[in-house]
Amino acid sequence: MPDVSPIDSLLEHLKISRGFDFTGYKRTTLERRIAKRMAQVGMEDHLVYRDHLELDPDEFAHLFNTILINVTSFFRDPQVWEHVRDEVIPALLGVLGPDEPIRVWSAGCSSGQEPYTVAMLLAEALGLEQFQARVKIYATDVDDEALTEARAAVYTDEQVQGVPPELLERYFVHQDRSHVVRKDVRRVVIFGRNDLVQDAPISRIDLLTCRNTLMYFNAETQARILKRLHFGLASHGVLLLGKSEMLITHSDLFVAGDLKRRLFRPVPNGGERISEAPPASGPAVQLGEGAAIRDLAFDSAPVAQVVLDDRDHVIAINRQARTLFGLAPADLGRPLRDLELSYRPADLRSNLELAATERRSVGLGLVTHVMPSGERRTLDVSVTPVSREDETGGAAIAFADVTLHQQLRAELESSKTELENAYEELQSTVEELETTNEELQSTNEELETTNEELQSTNEELETINGELQQR
Ligand SMILES: C[S@@+](CC[C@H](N)C(=O)[O-])C[C@H]1O[C@@H](n2cnc3c(N)ncnc32)[C@H](O)[C@@H]1O
């Protein structure tokens, strides 16, 4: 059996026994959160902890709660919500007919502050009556406890701090020191369990908020989730992510509507890149005295080129092409089909036909070419038909060597990904710290209570002692 790390075997166990798959979550966060739970129950060995998970039916819920970080707030990142209020919602209402339904999905909604934030903004924009008639906000999470809190919609003074005072007044009922979201607003929000990794997305969504949730997943799982979110969005829909979530920029499913505010729009038929070659603009054929200079320029051009006549015989090969493909002057005059170049590194024959019939330049895209020396190069190949006024013509085949460009691009891309990963990691660690801080705070409060109890017991004992001494 191959070596499986203790943490992997624990995750596998959870997958089989509980049907919950944590393998798509960021490794570092997972390790820290599991270690934290193990420390809470006083265990150091993953195998011992695994036994504990099997024996104690409540332990999974504790572990689950420790792993999932529920940090959230009303109007989290206020500038984003100002933008939603001032730009996104008016634009959406402009696209939709006056009676058309408005469908919102808050994915990873935690204890409900985010969907209720959207609800308040839509109620403000539409008026309560229209809001109730047209809006449906689906709010989903995998954490049932968080969903229960969200449905109850009861928040403390501290939790409603981010709500602008006039909205707090209008959309909450105040009871003692707690604030409950009004029933007519609550009714519009439908809470449900949905696992972003495994469950089907909700469809025809106009506004999808999935904030500070993607960042807990590794890049591969984020890509899978983004596919589902893309599927769920209407073509005019908008996706709103958290401020540190940037891996989406590597996806071809979305384009940034407003990158600063992490607002994205779905690309129609996303994922199927369509590349259109630019129309040809046939090069002017110059004759006369400059011919020798022109030939020299052609020969020393940095882009490898091979020119064919109207019967597809080779009539010119420049120096770059000779070096790249090991061609020799003796190849001049030969039919292209007799040369290996006609099919390697790219199929030229069918593309020559296409370029000739459609009278346009055809881009073959990037191909890998192994040089006679064994070195690998990346070439951007294009076939351009050239014709004279009498309609006879040939074709110019260009092989631009973009190896360096590609390498730099790949390096840049990987540095960018690393940077984005680091940023996400930082953000999720901050949220973890916030959770730990809250936990410390409550432990502190517990200690203070215990302390008070000890103090009063002590005082009681002192009193009894005094009484005994008086006897
Ligand atoms: C940090 S909270 C973000 C809450 C809110 N969106 C915000 O930005 O304030 C992340 C939420 O994602 C949820 N979550 C984690 N894994 C999930 C999954 N596989 N499917 C759906 N929600 C998930 C967690 O339970 C948690 O409530």
PDB file of C-alpha atoms in Angstrom, residues 278-395:
ATOM      1  CA  PRO A 278      -7.181  38.657 -38.486  1.00  0.00           C
ATOM      2  CA  PRO A 279      -8.136  39.314 -42.100  1.00  0.00           C
ATOM      3  CA  ALA A 280      -5.270  39.250 -44.512  1.00  0.00           C
ATOM      4  CA  SER A 281      -3.787  42.402 -45.910  1.00  0.00           C
ATOM      5  CA  GLY A 282      -1.680  41.094 -48.766  1.00  0.00           C
ATOM      6  CA  PRO A 283       1.863  42.465 -48.764  1.00  0.00           C
ATOM      7  CA  ALA A 284       2.688  44.733 -51.668  1.00  0.00           C
ATOM      8  CA  VAL A 285       5.074  43.095 -54.092  1.00  0.00           C
ATOM      9  CA  GLN A 286       7.854  45.514 -54.933  1.00  0.00           C
ATOM     10  CA  LEU A 287       9.985  45.073 -57.980  1.00  0.00           C
ATOM     11  CA  GLY A 288      12.945  46.962 -59.351  1.00  0.00           C
ATOM     12  CA  GLU A 289      16.185  48.283 -57.884  1.00  0.00           C
ATOM     13  CA  GLY A 290      15.376  47.608 -54.275  1.00  0.00           C
ATOM     14  CA  ALA A 291      14.950  43.884 -54.965  1.00  0.00           C
ATOM     15  CA  ALA A 292      18.365  42.887 -53.623  1.00  0.00           C
ATOM     16  CA  ILE A 293      17.881  44.875 -50.426  1.00  0.00           C
ATOM     17  CA  ARG A 294      14.394  43.456 -50.063  1.00  0.00           C
ATOM     18  CA  ASP A 295      15.788  39.912 -50.425  1.00  0.00           C
ATOM     19  CA  LEU A 296      18.437  40.645 -47.781  1.00  0.00           C
ATOM     20  CA  ALA A 297      15.808  42.044 -45.432  1.00  0.00           C
ATOM     21  CA  PHE A 298      13.656  38.973 -46.013  1.00  0.00           C
ATOM     22  CA  ASP A 299      16.603  36.670 -45.395  1.00  0.00           C
ATOM     23  CA  SER A 300      17.653  38.311 -42.135  1.00  0.00           C
ATOM     24  CA  ALA A 301      14.131  38.867 -40.745  1.00  0.00           C
ATOM     25  CA  PRO A 302      13.772  37.610 -37.141  1.00  0.00           C
ATOM     26  CA  VAL A 303      10.624  35.648 -37.994  1.00  0.00           C
ATOM     27  CA  ALA A 304      11.163  32.399 -39.882  1.00  0.00           C
ATOM     28  CA  GLN A 305       9.367  32.483 -43.235  1.00  0.00           C
ATOM     29  CA  VAL A 306       8.790  30.137 -46.107  1.00  0.00           C
ATOM     30  CA  VAL A 307       7.159  31.411 -49.311  1.00  0.00           C
ATOM     31  CA  LEU A 308       5.275  29.189 -51.776  1.00  0.00           C
ATOM     32  CA  ASP A 309       4.151  29.796 -55.332  1.00  0.00           C
ATOM     33  CA  ASP A 310       0.658  29.059 -56.634  1.00  0.00           C
ATOM     34  CA  ARG A 311       1.508  25.336 -57.003  1.00  0.00           C
ATOM     35  CA  ASP A 312       2.740  25.171 -53.408  1.00  0.00           C
ATOM     36  CA  HIS A 313       6.383  24.870 -54.451  1.00  0.00           C
ATOM     37  CA  VAL A 314       8.926  26.500 -52.153  1.00  0.00           C
ATOM     38  CA  ILE A 315      10.294  29.704 -53.681  1.00  0.00           C
ATOM     39  CA  ALA A 316      11.934  31.363 -50.677  1.00  0.00           C
ATOM     40  CA  ILE A 317      13.246  30.274 -47.287  1.00  0.00           C
ATOM     41  CA  ASN A 318      14.829  32.819 -44.981  1.00  0.00           C
ATOM     42  CA  ARG A 319      17.778  32.215 -42.663  1.00  0.00           C
ATOM     43  CA  GLN A 320      15.666  31.749 -39.535  1.00  0.00           C
ATOM     44  CA  ALA A 321      13.574  29.099 -41.295  1.00  0.00           C
ATOM     45  CA  ARG A 322      16.686  27.299 -42.515  1.00  0.00           C
ATOM     46  CA  THR A 323      18.087  27.198 -38.960  1.00  0.00           C
ATOM     47  CA  LEU A 324      14.836  26.195 -37.303  1.00  0.00           C
ATOM     48  CA  PHE A 325      13.877  23.425 -39.707  1.00  0.00           C
ATOM     49  CA  GLY A 326      17.255  22.333 -41.064  1.00  0.00           C
ATOM     50  CA  LEU A 327      16.240  23.377 -44.600  1.00  0.00           C
ATOM     51  CA  ALA A 328      18.846  23.964 -47.314  1.00  0.00           C
ATOM     52  CA  PRO A 329      18.954  26.042 -50.518  1.00  0.00           C
ATOM     53  CA  ALA A 330      18.487  22.717 -52.336  1.00  0.00           C
ATOM     54  CA  ASP A 331      14.940  22.613 -50.978  1.00  0.00           C
ATOM     55  CA  LEU A 332      14.008  25.628 -53.103  1.00  0.00           C
ATOM     56  CA  GLY A 333      11.752  24.580 -55.959  1.00  0.00           C
ATOM     57  CA  ARG A 334      10.535  21.430 -54.186  1.00  0.00           C
ATOM     58  CA  PRO A 335       6.830  20.883 -53.546  1.00  0.00           C
ATOM     59  CA  LEU A 336       6.020  21.624 -49.920  1.00  0.00           C
ATOM     60  CA  ARG A 337       4.323  18.231 -49.573  1.00  0.00           C
ATOM     61  CA  ASP A 338       7.720  16.539 -50.063  1.00  0.00           C
ATOM     62  CA  LEU A 339       9.122  18.300 -47.022  1.00  0.00           C
ATOM     63  CA  GLU A 340       8.629  17.191 -43.424  1.00  0.00           C
ATOM     64  CA  LEU A 341       7.741  20.817 -42.746  1.00  0.00           C
ATOM     65  CA  SER A 342       4.375  20.260 -44.468  1.00  0.00           C
ATOM     66  CA  TYR A 343       3.103  18.262 -41.481  1.00  0.00           C
ATOM     67  CA  ARG A 344       5.565  18.949 -38.656  1.00  0.00           C
ATOM     68  CA  PRO A 345       5.468  20.964 -36.387  1.00  0.00           C
ATOM     69  CA  ALA A 346       1.986  21.826 -37.728  1.00  0.00           C
ATOM     70  CA  ASP A 347      -0.309  20.643 -40.471  1.00  0.00           C
ATOM     71  CA  LEU A 348       0.304  23.264 -43.156  1.00  0.00           C
ATOM     72  CA  ARG A 349      -1.449  21.650 -46.099  1.00  0.00           C
ATOM     73  CA  SER A 350      -5.045  21.872 -44.911  1.00  0.00           C
ATOM     74  CA  ASN A 351      -4.430  25.378 -43.589  1.00  0.00           C
ATOM     75  CA  LEU A 352      -2.957  26.493 -46.915  1.00  0.00           C
ATOM     76  CA  GLU A 353      -6.144  25.325 -48.587  1.00  0.00           C
ATOM     77  CA  LEU A 354      -8.265  27.118 -46.020  1.00  0.00           C
ATOM     78  CA  ALA A 355      -6.280  30.348 -46.391  1.00  0.00           C
ATOM     79  CA  ALA A 356      -6.579  30.155 -50.199  1.00  0.00           C
ATOM     80  CA  THR A 357     -10.321  29.469 -50.299  1.00  0.00           C
ATOM     81  CA  GLU A 358     -11.214  31.994 -47.643  1.00  0.00           C
ATOM     82  CA  ARG A 359      -8.593  34.501 -48.804  1.00  0.00           C
ATOM     83  CA  ARG A 360      -7.562  35.328 -45.323  1.00  0.00           C
ATOM     84  CA  SER A 361      -4.684  34.742 -43.012  1.00  0.00           C
ATOM     85  CA  VAL A 362      -5.101  31.613 -40.889  1.00  0.00           C
ATOM     86  CA  GLY A 363      -3.524  31.466 -37.441  1.00  0.00           C
ATOM     87  CA  LEU A 364      -2.540  27.959 -36.375  1.00  0.00           C
ATOM     88  CA  GLY A 365      -1.743  29.040 -32.835  1.00  0.00           C
ATOM     89  CA  LEU A 366       1.202  27.895 -30.760  1.00  0.00           C
ATOM     90  CA  VAL A 367       3.027  24.684 -31.613  1.00  0.00           C
ATOM     91  CA  THR A 368       6.040  23.003 -30.076  1.00  0.00           C
ATOM     92  CA  HIS A 369       8.923  22.348 -32.413  1.00  0.00           C
ATOM     93  CA  VAL A 370      11.945  20.170 -31.699  1.00  0.00           C
ATOM     94  CA  MET A 371      14.918  21.635 -33.558  1.00  0.00           C
ATOM     95  CA  PRO A 372      17.498  19.442 -35.327  1.00  0.00           C
ATOM     96  CA  SER A 373      19.713  20.118 -32.261  1.00  0.00           C
ATOM     97  CA  GLY A 374      17.021  18.643 -29.984  1.00  0.00           C
ATOM     98  CA  GLU A 375      16.137  22.020 -28.477  1.00  0.00           C
ATOM     99  CA  ARG A 376      12.391  22.669 -28.017  1.00  0.00           C
ATOM    100  CA  ARG A 377      10.917  25.949 -29.254  1.00  0.00           C
ATOM    101  CA  THR A 378       7.395  27.355 -29.167  1.00  0.00           C
ATOM    102  CA  LEU A 379       6.287  28.772 -32.504  1.00  0.00           C
ATOM    103  CA  ASP A 380       3.301  30.889 -33.404  1.00  0.00           C
ATOM    104  CA  VAL A 381       2.412  29.769 -36.930  1.00  0.00           C
ATOM    105  CA  SER A 382       0.344  31.597 -39.519  1.00  0.00           C
ATOM    106  CA  VAL A 383      -0.405  31.091 -43.187  1.00  0.00           C
ATOM    107  CA  THR A 384      -1.124  34.163 -45.302  1.00  0.00           C
ATOM    108  CA  PRO A 385      -2.292  33.913 -48.915  1.00  0.00           C
ATOM    109  CA  VAL A 386      -0.631  36.412 -51.244  1.00  0.00           C
ATOM    110  CA  SER A 387      -2.204  37.186 -54.578  1.00  0.00           C
ATOM    111  CA  ARG A 388      -1.449  39.436 -57.494  1.00  0.00           C
ATOM    112  CA  GLU A 389      -3.960  41.371 -59.492  1.00  0.00           C
ATOM    113  CA  ASP A 390      -4.159  38.586 -62.080  1.00  0.00           C
ATOM    114  CA  GLU A 391      -5.355  36.361 -59.210  1.00  0.00           C
ATOM    115  CA  THR A 392      -2.309  34.086 -59.343  1.00  0.00           C
ATOM    116  CA  GLY A 393      -0.543  33.896 -56.053  1.00  0.00           C
ATOM    117  CA  GLY A 394       1.072  31.824 -53.415  1.00  0.00           C
ATOM    118  CA  ALA A 395       1.382  31.894 -49.695  1.00  0.00           C
TER     119      ALA A 395
END
